[in-house]
Coordinates of C-alpha atoms and ligand atoms in Angstrom, one line a residue:
M20 CA -123.4 117.9 64.6
S21 CA -124.9 120.9 66.3
T22 CA -123.2 122.2 69.4
L23 CA -126.4 124.1 70.3
F24 CA -128.2 120.8 70.6
S25 CA -125.5 119.0 72.5
P26 CA -125.5 118.5 76.3
V27 CA -123.7 120.8 78.8
A28 CA -123.1 120.7 82.5
L29 CA -123.8 123.6 84.9
G30 CA -122.2 122.1 88.0
P31 CA -124.4 119.2 89.1
L32 CA -127.0 119.9 86.5
T33 CA -126.8 118.6 82.9
L34 CA -128.8 120.4 80.3
E35 CA -129.7 118.4 77.2
N36 CA -129.2 121.4 74.9
R37 CA -127.7 124.9 75.2
I38 CA -130.9 126.9 74.9
T39 CA -132.4 128.4 78.1
I40 CA -135.3 130.8 78.7
A41 CA -134.2 134.0 80.4
P42 CA -136.1 135.2 83.5
M43 CA -138.9 137.5 82.6
C44 CA -141.0 139.4 85.2
Q45 CA -144.7 138.9 84.6
Y46 CA -146.0 141.5 87.1
S47 CA -149.1 139.3 87.4
S48 CA -149.1 138.2 91.1
E49 CA -151.2 139.5 94.0
H50 CA -149.3 139.5 97.3
G51 CA -146.4 137.7 95.5
L52 CA -148.4 134.6 94.8
A53 CA -148.2 132.5 91.7
N54 CA -151.6 131.9 89.9
D55 CA -153.1 130.5 86.7
W56 CA -151.2 133.1 84.6
H57 CA -147.9 131.5 85.8
L58 CA -149.3 128.0 85.0
I59 CA -150.3 129.0 81.4
H60 CA -147.2 131.1 80.8
L61 CA -144.6 128.7 82.2
G62 CA -146.6 125.8 80.9
H63 CA -146.4 127.0 77.3
L64 CA -142.7 127.8 77.5
A65 CA -142.1 124.4 79.0
L66 CA -143.2 122.8 75.7
S67 CA -140.7 124.9 73.7
G68 CA -137.9 122.3 73.6
A69 CA -135.5 124.6 75.5
A70 CA -133.4 122.8 78.1
M71 CA -134.0 125.1 81.0
L72 CA -136.7 127.7 82.0
T73 CA -135.8 130.3 84.5
L74 CA -138.7 131.8 86.5
E75 CA -138.9 135.5 86.7
A76 CA -137.2 137.7 89.3
T77 CA -138.8 136.3 92.4
A78 CA -138.7 138.6 95.4
V79 CA -137.2 137.3 98.7
S80 CA -139.2 139.9 100.7
P81 CA -142.2 142.2 100.1
E82 CA -140.0 145.3 100.2
G83 CA -137.7 143.7 97.7
R84 CA -140.3 143.6 94.9
I85 CA -139.9 145.9 91.9
S86 CA -143.7 146.3 91.9
S87 CA -146.6 145.2 94.0
R88 CA -147.4 142.7 91.2
D89 CA -144.0 140.8 91.4
L90 CA -143.8 137.1 92.1
G91 CA -142.5 136.4 95.6
I92 CA -141.1 133.5 97.7
W93 CA -140.9 134.9 101.2
G94 CA -143.5 132.8 102.9
D95 CA -144.8 129.2 103.0
E96 CA -148.0 130.4 101.2
H97 CA -145.8 131.5 98.2
A98 CA -144.2 128.0 98.1
A99 CA -147.7 126.5 98.3
A100 CA -148.8 128.6 95.3
L101 CA -145.8 127.7 93.2
A102 CA -145.9 124.0 94.0
P103 CA -148.8 123.1 91.6
V104 CA -147.2 125.1 88.8
V105 CA -143.9 123.3 89.2
A106 CA -145.8 119.9 89.4
S107 CA -147.7 120.6 86.2
V108 CA -144.6 121.5 84.3
R109 CA -142.8 118.4 85.6
R110 CA -145.7 116.2 84.6
H111 CA -145.7 117.4 81.0
S112 CA -142.1 118.5 80.2
P113 CA -138.5 117.4 80.8
I114 CA -137.4 121.0 80.9
R115 CA -135.1 121.9 83.8
L116 CA -136.5 124.6 86.1
A117 CA -134.5 127.5 87.6
I118 CA -135.7 130.3 89.8
Q119 CA -134.2 133.8 89.9
L120 CA -134.0 135.1 93.5
A121 CA -134.2 138.9 93.6
H122 CA -134.3 142.0 95.8
A123 CA -134.9 145.3 93.9
G124 CA -133.3 147.6 96.6
R125 CA -133.7 151.2 95.6
K126 CA -135.5 150.2 92.4
A127 CA -138.4 148.7 94.4
S128 CA -141.8 150.4 94.8
S129 CA -142.4 151.0 91.1
R130 CA -145.3 150.9 88.7
V131 CA -145.6 147.9 86.4
P132 CA -144.1 148.6 83.0
W133 CA -147.4 148.9 81.2
E134 CA -148.2 151.7 83.6
G135 CA -144.9 153.5 83.0
G136 CA -142.6 151.7 85.5
M137 CA -142.0 154.9 87.5
N138 CA -141.2 154.9 91.2
I139 CA -144.3 155.2 93.4
P140 CA -143.6 157.7 96.2
L141 CA -144.7 156.9 99.8
S142 CA -147.3 159.6 99.5
A143 CA -149.0 157.7 96.6
G144 CA -149.0 154.3 98.4
G145 CA -145.5 153.2 97.6
W146 CA -143.2 151.7 100.2
Q147 CA -139.9 152.6 101.8
T148 CA -137.0 151.3 99.7
V149 CA -133.5 150.2 101.0
G150 CA -130.1 150.3 99.4
P151 CA -126.4 150.4 100.1
S152 CA -126.6 154.1 100.3
A153 CA -129.3 156.8 100.7
Q154 CA -129.1 157.6 97.0
P155 CA -132.1 157.2 94.7
Y156 CA -131.9 155.8 91.2
A157 CA -133.3 159.0 89.7
P158 CA -133.8 162.5 91.2
G159 CA -137.3 162.6 92.8
D160 CA -137.5 158.8 93.5
T161 CA -137.9 157.6 97.1
V162 CA -134.6 158.0 98.9
P163 CA -133.6 154.5 100.0
V164 CA -132.7 153.8 103.6
E165 CA -129.1 152.8 103.9
L166 CA -129.0 149.2 105.1
D167 CA -127.4 148.9 108.6
A168 CA -126.0 145.7 110.1
A169 CA -129.4 144.4 111.0
G170 CA -130.8 145.3 107.6
L171 CA -128.0 143.5 105.8
R172 CA -128.6 140.4 108.1
K173 CA -132.3 140.5 107.2
V174 CA -131.6 140.6 103.4
L175 CA -129.1 137.7 103.7
D176 CA -131.6 135.7 105.8
D177 CA -134.3 136.4 103.3
F178 CA -132.2 135.0 100.4
V179 CA -131.3 131.9 102.5
D180 CA -135.0 131.3 103.3
A181 CA -135.9 131.8 99.6
A182 CA -133.1 129.3 98.6
R183 CA -134.4 126.7 101.0
R184 CA -137.9 127.1 99.8
S185 CA -136.7 126.9 96.2
A186 CA -134.8 123.7 96.8
A187 CA -137.7 122.2 98.7
L188 CA -139.9 123.0 95.7
G189 CA -137.5 120.9 93.5
F190 CA -136.0 123.6 91.4
D191 CA -132.9 122.3 89.5
A192 CA -131.1 125.6 89.7
I193 CA -131.1 128.9 91.6
E194 CA -129.9 132.1 89.9
V195 CA -129.0 134.9 92.3
H196 CA -130.0 138.2 90.7
A197 CA -127.1 140.6 90.9
A198 CA -127.8 142.4 87.6
H199 CA -129.9 145.3 86.1
G200 CA -129.4 147.8 88.9
Y201 CA -131.1 145.8 91.6
L202 CA -129.9 145.5 95.2
L203 CA -126.8 143.3 94.8
H204 CA -125.7 145.2 91.7
Q205 CA -126.2 148.4 93.8
F206 CA -123.6 147.2 96.2
L207 CA -121.2 146.4 93.4
S208 CA -121.3 149.7 91.5
P209 CA -119.4 152.7 92.8
L210 CA -122.2 154.9 91.3
S211 CA -124.7 153.5 93.8
N212 CA -122.5 152.4 96.7
Q213 CA -121.1 155.3 98.6
R214 CA -120.6 153.5 101.9
T215 CA -117.6 154.2 104.1
D216 CA -117.7 150.9 106.0
S217 CA -116.3 147.5 105.0
Y218 CA -119.1 147.2 102.3
G219 CA -118.1 150.2 100.3
G220 CA -115.1 151.9 98.7
S221 CA -112.6 149.3 97.3
L222 CA -113.7 146.7 94.8
E223 CA -113.1 144.1 97.5
N224 CA -115.5 145.9 99.9
R225 CA -118.2 146.5 97.2
M226 CA -118.1 142.8 96.3
R227 CA -118.4 141.7 100.0
F228 CA -122.2 141.7 100.5
P229 CA -123.1 140.1 97.1
L230 CA -120.5 137.4 97.8
E231 CA -121.8 136.9 101.4
V232 CA -125.3 136.5 99.9
F233 CA -124.1 134.2 97.2
K234 CA -122.2 132.0 99.6
A235 CA -125.1 131.8 102.0
V236 CA -127.5 130.8 99.1
R237 CA -124.9 128.2 97.9
E238 CA -124.7 126.8 101.4
A239 CA -128.5 126.7 101.9
A240 CA -129.1 124.7 98.7
P241 CA -128.2 121.0 98.5
G242 CA -125.2 120.1 96.3
T243 CA -127.6 118.7 93.7
V244 CA -129.0 122.1 92.9
A245 CA -126.9 124.3 90.6
V246 CA -126.4 127.7 92.1
G247 CA -125.3 130.6 89.9
I248 CA -125.6 134.3 89.4
R249 CA -126.7 136.9 86.9
I250 CA -124.6 140.0 86.6
S251 CA -124.5 143.2 84.6
A252 CA -121.0 143.1 83.1
T253 CA -121.0 146.9 82.8
D254 CA -123.1 149.9 83.8
W255 CA -122.4 151.6 80.5
A256 CA -121.6 154.7 82.4
D257 CA -118.4 156.6 83.4
G258 CA -117.1 155.7 86.8
G259 CA -119.4 152.7 87.1
W260 CA -119.1 149.0 87.3
D261 CA -117.3 147.6 84.3
L262 CA -116.0 144.4 82.6
E263 CA -112.6 144.4 84.5
Q264 CA -114.5 144.4 87.9
S265 CA -116.9 141.8 86.6
V266 CA -114.0 139.5 85.8
A267 CA -112.7 140.0 89.4
F268 CA -116.1 139.3 90.7
A269 CA -116.5 136.2 88.6
R270 CA -113.2 134.8 89.9
A271 CA -114.4 135.3 93.4
L272 CA -117.7 133.7 92.6
R273 CA -115.9 130.7 91.0
R274 CA -114.0 130.3 94.3
A275 CA -117.3 130.5 96.2
G276 CA -118.7 127.6 94.2
S277 CA -120.7 129.3 91.5
D278 CA -121.9 126.7 89.0
F279 CA -122.7 129.3 86.2
I280 CA -122.7 132.9 85.4
H281 CA -125.3 134.6 83.3
V282 CA -123.9 137.7 81.7
S283 CA -126.2 140.7 81.0
S284 CA -125.5 144.4 81.4
G285 CA -126.9 147.8 82.4
G286 CA -129.9 148.9 84.5
L287 CA -128.0 150.7 87.3
A288 CA -127.6 154.2 86.1
A289 CA -130.2 156.5 84.5
Q290 CA -127.3 158.0 82.4
Q291 CA -126.3 154.7 80.8
Q292 CA -125.4 154.8 77.1
I293 CA -125.9 151.4 75.5
T294 CA -125.3 150.6 71.9
V295 CA -127.7 147.7 71.3
A296 CA -127.0 145.2 68.4
P297 CA -127.4 141.5 67.8
G298 CA -125.4 139.6 70.4
Y299 CA -124.1 142.8 71.9
Q300 CA -123.4 141.3 75.3
V301 CA -121.7 138.1 74.0
P302 CA -118.2 139.6 74.2
F303 CA -118.7 140.2 77.9
A304 CA -119.7 136.5 78.4
Q305 CA -116.7 135.4 76.3
R306 CA -114.2 137.4 78.4
I307 CA -115.6 136.1 81.7
K308 CA -115.6 132.5 80.3
D309 CA -112.0 132.9 79.0
E310 CA -110.7 134.3 82.3
T311 CA -112.6 132.1 84.8
G312 CA -113.5 128.9 82.9
M313 CA -116.9 129.1 84.6
P314 CA -119.9 127.8 82.6
T315 CA -121.3 131.0 81.1
I316 CA -124.7 132.0 79.7
A317 CA -124.8 134.7 77.0
V318 CA -128.0 136.7 76.6
G319 CA -129.2 139.7 74.7
M320 CA -130.6 139.9 71.1
I321 CA -129.8 136.3 70.3
T322 CA -132.6 135.6 67.9
Q323 CA -131.3 133.4 65.1
A324 CA -130.5 129.7 65.2
Q325 CA -127.2 130.1 63.3
Q326 CA -126.2 133.0 65.5
A327 CA -126.9 130.9 68.7
E328 CA -125.0 127.9 67.1
E329 CA -122.0 130.1 66.3
I330 CA -121.8 131.5 69.9
V331 CA -121.7 128.1 71.6
A332 CA -119.7 126.3 68.8
S333 CA -117.0 128.9 68.9
G334 CA -116.8 128.7 72.7
K335 CA -117.8 132.3 73.3
A336 CA -120.4 131.0 75.8
D337 CA -121.6 127.6 76.9
V338 CA -125.3 128.3 76.8
V339 CA -127.6 131.0 75.3
A340 CA -130.6 132.5 77.0
L341 CA -133.5 133.9 75.0
A342 CA -136.2 136.3 76.3
R343 CA -138.2 138.3 73.8
A344 CA -137.6 136.0 70.8
I345 CA -139.0 133.0 72.6
V346 CA -142.0 134.9 73.8
F347 CA -142.6 135.9 70.2
N348 CA -142.1 132.3 69.0
P349 CA -142.3 129.7 71.8
R350 CA -141.4 127.0 69.2
W351 CA -138.0 128.8 68.5
P352 CA -136.0 125.7 69.7
W353 CA -138.1 123.4 67.4
L354 CA -137.3 125.6 64.4
A355 CA -133.7 125.9 65.4
A356 CA -133.5 122.1 65.6
V357 CA -134.9 121.9 62.1
A358 CA -132.4 124.5 60.8
L359 CA -129.4 122.8 62.5
G360 CA -130.4 119.2 61.7
A361 CA -131.0 118.3 65.3
H362 CA -133.9 117.2 67.6
V363 CA -135.8 118.5 70.5
Q364 CA -138.1 116.7 72.9
A365 CA -141.7 117.5 72.1
P366 CA -144.8 116.2 73.9
R367 CA -146.4 113.1 72.5
Q368 CA -149.6 115.0 71.9
Y369 CA -147.8 117.2 69.3
W370 CA -145.9 114.4 67.5
R371 CA -148.3 114.5 64.5
S372 CA -147.3 118.1 63.9
P373 CA -143.8 117.5 62.4
R374 CA -145.0 114.4 60.6
E375 CA -147.9 116.3 58.9
F376 CA -145.4 119.0 57.9
R377 CA -142.6 116.7 56.9
H378 CA -142.3 118.4 53.5
L379 CA -141.7 121.7 55.3
Y380 CA -139.5 120.5 58.1
P381 CA -137.8 117.5 56.6
R382 CA -135.4 116.8 59.5
M383 CA -138.0 116.8 62.3
P384 CA -138.5 113.4 63.9
Ligands
LIG13 C1 -140.8 141.1 79.7 C2 -139.4 141.0 80.2 C3 -139.2 140.8 81.6 C4 -137.9 140.7 82.1 N1 -137.7 140.3 83.4 C5 -136.5 140.0 83.8 C6 -136.3 139.4 85.1 O1 -137.2 139.1 85.8 N2 -135.0 139.2 85.5 C7 -133.9 139.5 84.7 O2 -132.8 139.3 85.1 N3 -134.1 140.0 83.5 C8 -135.3 140.2 83.0 N4 -135.5 140.7 81.7 C9 -134.3 140.7 80.8 C10 -134.2 139.4 80.0 O3 -134.0 138.3 80.9 C11 -133.1 139.5 79.0 O4 -131.9 139.6 79.6 C12 -133.3 140.6 78.0 O5 -134.6 140.7 77.5 C13 -132.4 140.5 76.8 O6 -132.6 139.3 76.1 P1 -133.5 139.2 74.7 O7 -132.8 140.1 73.7 O8 -133.4 137.8 74.3 O9 -134.9 139.7 75.1 C14 -136.8 140.8 81.2 C15 -137.0 141.1 79.9 C16 -138.3 141.2 79.4 C17 -138.5 141.4 77.9

């Protein structure tokens, strides 16, 4: 019996297997609106057999976008553009849908990756960024405006509005983006948060704003929607955010009603030193799961069926998330099911495929 293909609960949400698709920015929107790229991209991933598909980092405000091409959810027109995409996926797939709500903070106003991803200064048509402190990500980047009380209130309200819109659209889960050096992570890390008020200094103070946002999102979403968070477990940099602090944060999140935690790493500091290897972030997920008991999603260079099976069967994490491997091969869960003697749900229209190739895939339905 495969554990990877057994059900698991993330709070109110039951997934039929342990494979989820990680959020992946598409940088394909105009004015934050979903379009036919999102339909085709999310549509094909929805037929993958994974249990849950998480939409890309979706900006809660225009200034919170990484680039001008990011997907957004700050207005009714954004919800209206996403609605037919969600409806199409629902019509043709049982996959559960999550949305990642995001604010880029000081890493906003950037070029899309295929144009280099650099910061766009105000003088070249960029926009004013905000952050916990007036400290840029890299020397020469736009200096962010330090958020004051009104600025913090606006960010919180934007997350709440976004959560309400997401719930109204029928998303099964909301993932608050507090990873990869974006705004909420900037509050957590002592490398980017130099505040002297109650939002800076001690660990408790640095966690304060991300926790306020999380609690407000949790409150804004109905109890039937799973609400969780994505964190970077470490900055991979001296004097930065680390696993010990992540454990403390995870404990506080658990108390705040977090239904899951998705454990990534890095992205905050230009001087980060990461040693990347298969499953390199799994030990972070394992430690957080062991210490908090919160349903935990592991991510990062999980590419093989047996590898994924071992992670969940040995209890290192409850769920795995795949990004690049499932873009490369959107039938990854089908093949993993073959390898592990399990089954995935496939659309009726494709049922001939495994039958025709029974000699190759003897265990497919
Ligand atoms: C094209 C692309 C876009 C990404 N966009 C996001 C994003 O919107 N939000 C996020 O938290 N991580 C994002 N990531 C990181 C992935 O979710 C994932 O954590 C990372 O790629 C490691 O997993 P992998 O080894 O399976 O690719 C992105 C990664 C890729 C390759």
